[in-house]
Amino acid sequence: MDVTLHLAQEPEADELLGRSPLAALVGMLLDQQVPMEWAFAGPHTIARRLNADDLDAHEIAAYDPDDFAALLSTKPAVHRYPGSMAKRIQQLCAYLVEHYEGDPTALWESAASGMDLLKRLNDLPGFGKQKSQIFLALLGKQLGVRPPGWREAAGAYGEQGAYRSVADITDPESLQRVRTHKQQLKAAAKTSTK
């Protein structure tokens, strides 16, 4: 994995996301209840605060929970809810250590199909169906991870030419198209509840 992503909208943070499978997974985990750029800049902030150039699942899983929460809470905080997100990141890393020897690429390198990979992503702490499908689409569309049937397993997020999620953001224009799509969904949801 060594591509340029444009999710944090910060060159150093995006560079880390493009070369580090764990950073990409942690960014996806953080992508809730905060702006996307904030979430995907989080892995770079964590790595910097750990005095590292990458994230290591073994190190994070073994980190003292109170100290790790403090690391994420230091201003500027990594997330709107730094304490609960610190716990989720450690749970994710502990799961990766237990099931994949700490190597996130093992999730997809041995996946037999898109549905198999989707199941593996769904099994991750903090990943529900939608988050798993979006991450699967990101893997397929931008990171070259394409087990058979990956588009179908990713659902609407896997569609070619769609602008639904972080999987579709490759530049400022596509970022705006994704934002427009999400605004349209919110407007439609408001209209349907009236």
Coordinates of C-alpha atoms in Angstrom, one line a residue, residues 24-188:
A24 CA -6.4 3.9 7.2
L25 CA -8.3 1.6 9.4
V26 CA -8.0 3.9 12.4
G27 CA -9.1 6.8 10.3
M28 CA -12.2 4.9 9.2
L29 CA -12.9 4.0 12.8
L30 CA -12.7 7.7 13.9
D31 CA -14.9 8.8 11.0
Q32 CA -18.1 9.4 13.0
Q33 CA -19.6 12.5 14.6
V34 CA -16.7 14.7 13.4
P35 CA -15.8 16.1 10.0
M36 CA -14.1 13.6 7.8
E37 CA -10.8 15.6 7.6
W38 CA -10.6 15.6 11.4
A39 CA -11.1 11.9 11.6
F40 CA -8.6 11.0 9.0
A41 CA -6.0 13.4 10.3
G42 CA -6.3 11.5 13.7
P43 CA -3.8 8.6 12.8
H44 CA -1.1 11.1 11.9
T45 CA -1.7 13.0 15.2
I46 CA -1.5 9.8 17.2
A47 CA 1.7 8.7 15.4
R48 CA 3.3 12.1 16.0
R49 CA 2.3 12.0 19.7
L50 CA 3.8 8.5 20.0
N51 CA 7.0 9.8 18.4
A52 CA 6.6 7.3 15.5
D53 CA 6.3 7.5 11.8
D54 CA 3.5 4.9 11.7
L55 CA 1.0 3.2 14.0
D56 CA 1.8 -0.2 15.4
A57 CA -1.1 -2.4 16.6
H58 CA 1.0 -4.3 19.2
E59 CA 2.2 -1.0 20.7
I60 CA -1.3 0.6 20.8
A61 CA -2.9 -2.6 22.2
A62 CA -0.4 -2.8 25.0
Y63 CA -0.5 0.9 25.8
D64 CA -1.8 1.9 29.3
P65 CA -5.5 2.7 28.6
D66 CA -5.4 5.9 30.8
D67 CA -2.2 7.1 29.1
F68 CA -3.6 6.4 25.6
A69 CA -6.8 8.3 26.5
A70 CA -4.7 11.2 27.7
L71 CA -2.7 11.1 24.5
L72 CA -5.9 11.4 22.4
S73 CA -7.3 14.1 24.7
T74 CA -4.3 16.4 24.6
K75 CA -5.4 19.6 22.8
P76 CA -6.2 19.6 20.0
A77 CA -8.0 16.4 20.8
V78 CA -7.9 13.6 18.2
H79 CA -11.7 13.3 18.2
R80 CA -14.8 14.9 19.7
Y81 CA -14.9 11.9 22.1
P82 CA -11.3 11.2 22.7
G83 CA -11.7 8.9 25.7
S84 CA -14.2 6.5 24.1
M85 CA -12.3 6.6 20.8
A86 CA -9.1 5.8 22.5
K87 CA -10.8 2.7 24.0
R88 CA -12.1 1.7 20.5
I89 CA -8.8 2.1 18.8
Q90 CA -7.1 -0.1 21.5
Q91 CA -9.9 -2.7 21.1
L92 CA -9.3 -2.6 17.3
C93 CA -5.6 -3.0 17.7
A94 CA -6.0 -5.8 20.3
Y95 CA -8.3 -7.6 17.9
L96 CA -5.8 -7.3 15.0
V97 CA -3.0 -8.6 17.3
E98 CA -5.1 -11.6 18.4
H99 CA -6.5 -12.5 15.0
Y100 CA -4.0 -11.2 12.5
E101 CA -0.7 -10.9 14.4
G102 CA -1.2 -7.2 14.3
D103 CA -1.1 -6.9 10.5
P104 CA -4.2 -5.3 9.0
T105 CA -3.2 -6.4 5.5
A106 CA -3.9 -10.0 6.6
L107 CA -7.6 -9.0 6.7
W108 CA -7.7 -8.7 2.9
E109 CA -4.7 -10.6 1.6
S110 CA -6.2 -14.0 2.5
A111 CA -9.9 -13.0 1.8
A112 CA -11.4 -15.4 -0.6
S113 CA -14.1 -12.9 -1.9
G114 CA -15.6 -9.5 -1.3
M115 CA -18.2 -11.1 1.0
D116 CA -15.5 -12.8 3.0
L117 CA -13.6 -9.5 3.4
L118 CA -16.8 -7.7 4.3
K119 CA -17.5 -10.3 7.0
R120 CA -13.9 -9.8 8.4
L121 CA -14.4 -6.0 8.4
N122 CA -17.8 -6.4 10.2
D123 CA -16.0 -8.5 12.9
L124 CA -13.7 -5.6 13.7
P125 CA -14.5 -3.7 16.9
G126 CA -16.2 -0.4 16.0
F127 CA -17.1 -1.5 12.4
G128 CA -20.7 -1.9 11.5
K129 CA -22.1 -2.8 8.1
Q130 CA -22.0 0.7 6.6
K131 CA -18.5 1.5 7.9
S132 CA -17.3 -1.9 6.6
Q133 CA -18.8 -1.4 3.2
I134 CA -17.3 2.1 2.9
F135 CA -13.9 0.8 3.9
L136 CA -14.2 -2.1 1.5
A137 CA -15.0 0.4 -1.3
L138 CA -12.0 2.5 -0.3
L139 CA -9.8 -0.6 -0.5
G140 CA -11.1 -1.5 -3.9
K141 CA -11.4 1.9 -5.5
Q142 CA -8.2 3.5 -4.2
L143 CA -5.9 0.9 -2.7
G144 CA -6.1 -1.8 -5.3
V145 CA -7.6 -4.5 -2.9
R146 CA -10.1 -6.2 -5.2
P147 CA -11.1 -9.7 -4.2
P148 CA -13.8 -11.3 -6.4
G149 CA -17.1 -9.6 -5.8
W150 CA -15.8 -6.7 -3.9
R151 CA -18.0 -4.1 -5.6
E152 CA -21.2 -6.2 -4.8
A153 CA -20.1 -6.7 -1.2
A154 CA -19.5 -2.9 -0.8
G155 CA -23.1 -2.3 -2.0
A156 CA -23.8 1.2 -3.3
Y157 CA -20.4 2.4 -2.0
G158 CA -18.7 0.1 -4.5
E159 CA -20.5 1.5 -7.6
Q160 CA -18.2 3.1 -10.2
G161 CA -18.8 6.8 -10.7
A162 CA -20.6 7.2 -7.4
Y163 CA -19.8 10.0 -5.0
R164 CA -21.2 8.6 -1.7
S165 CA -18.3 8.3 0.7
V166 CA -14.6 8.7 1.5
A167 CA -14.0 5.9 -0.9
D168 CA -14.8 8.3 -3.7
I169 CA -12.7 11.3 -2.6
T170 CA -9.6 11.8 -4.8
D171 CA -9.3 15.6 -5.0
P172 CA -11.1 18.7 -3.9
E173 CA -13.8 18.4 -6.6
S174 CA -14.7 14.8 -5.6
L175 CA -14.8 15.9 -1.9
Q176 CA -17.4 18.6 -2.8
R177 CA -19.4 16.1 -4.8
V178 CA -19.5 13.7 -1.8
R179 CA -20.5 16.5 0.5
T180 CA -23.3 17.6 -2.0
H181 CA -24.6 14.0 -2.1
K182 CA -24.7 13.8 1.8
Q183 CA -26.5 17.1 2.0
Q184 CA -29.1 15.9 -0.5
L185 CA -29.6 12.7 1.6
K186 CA -30.1 14.8 4.8
A187 CA -32.5 17.1 3.0
A188 CA -34.5 14.1 1.6

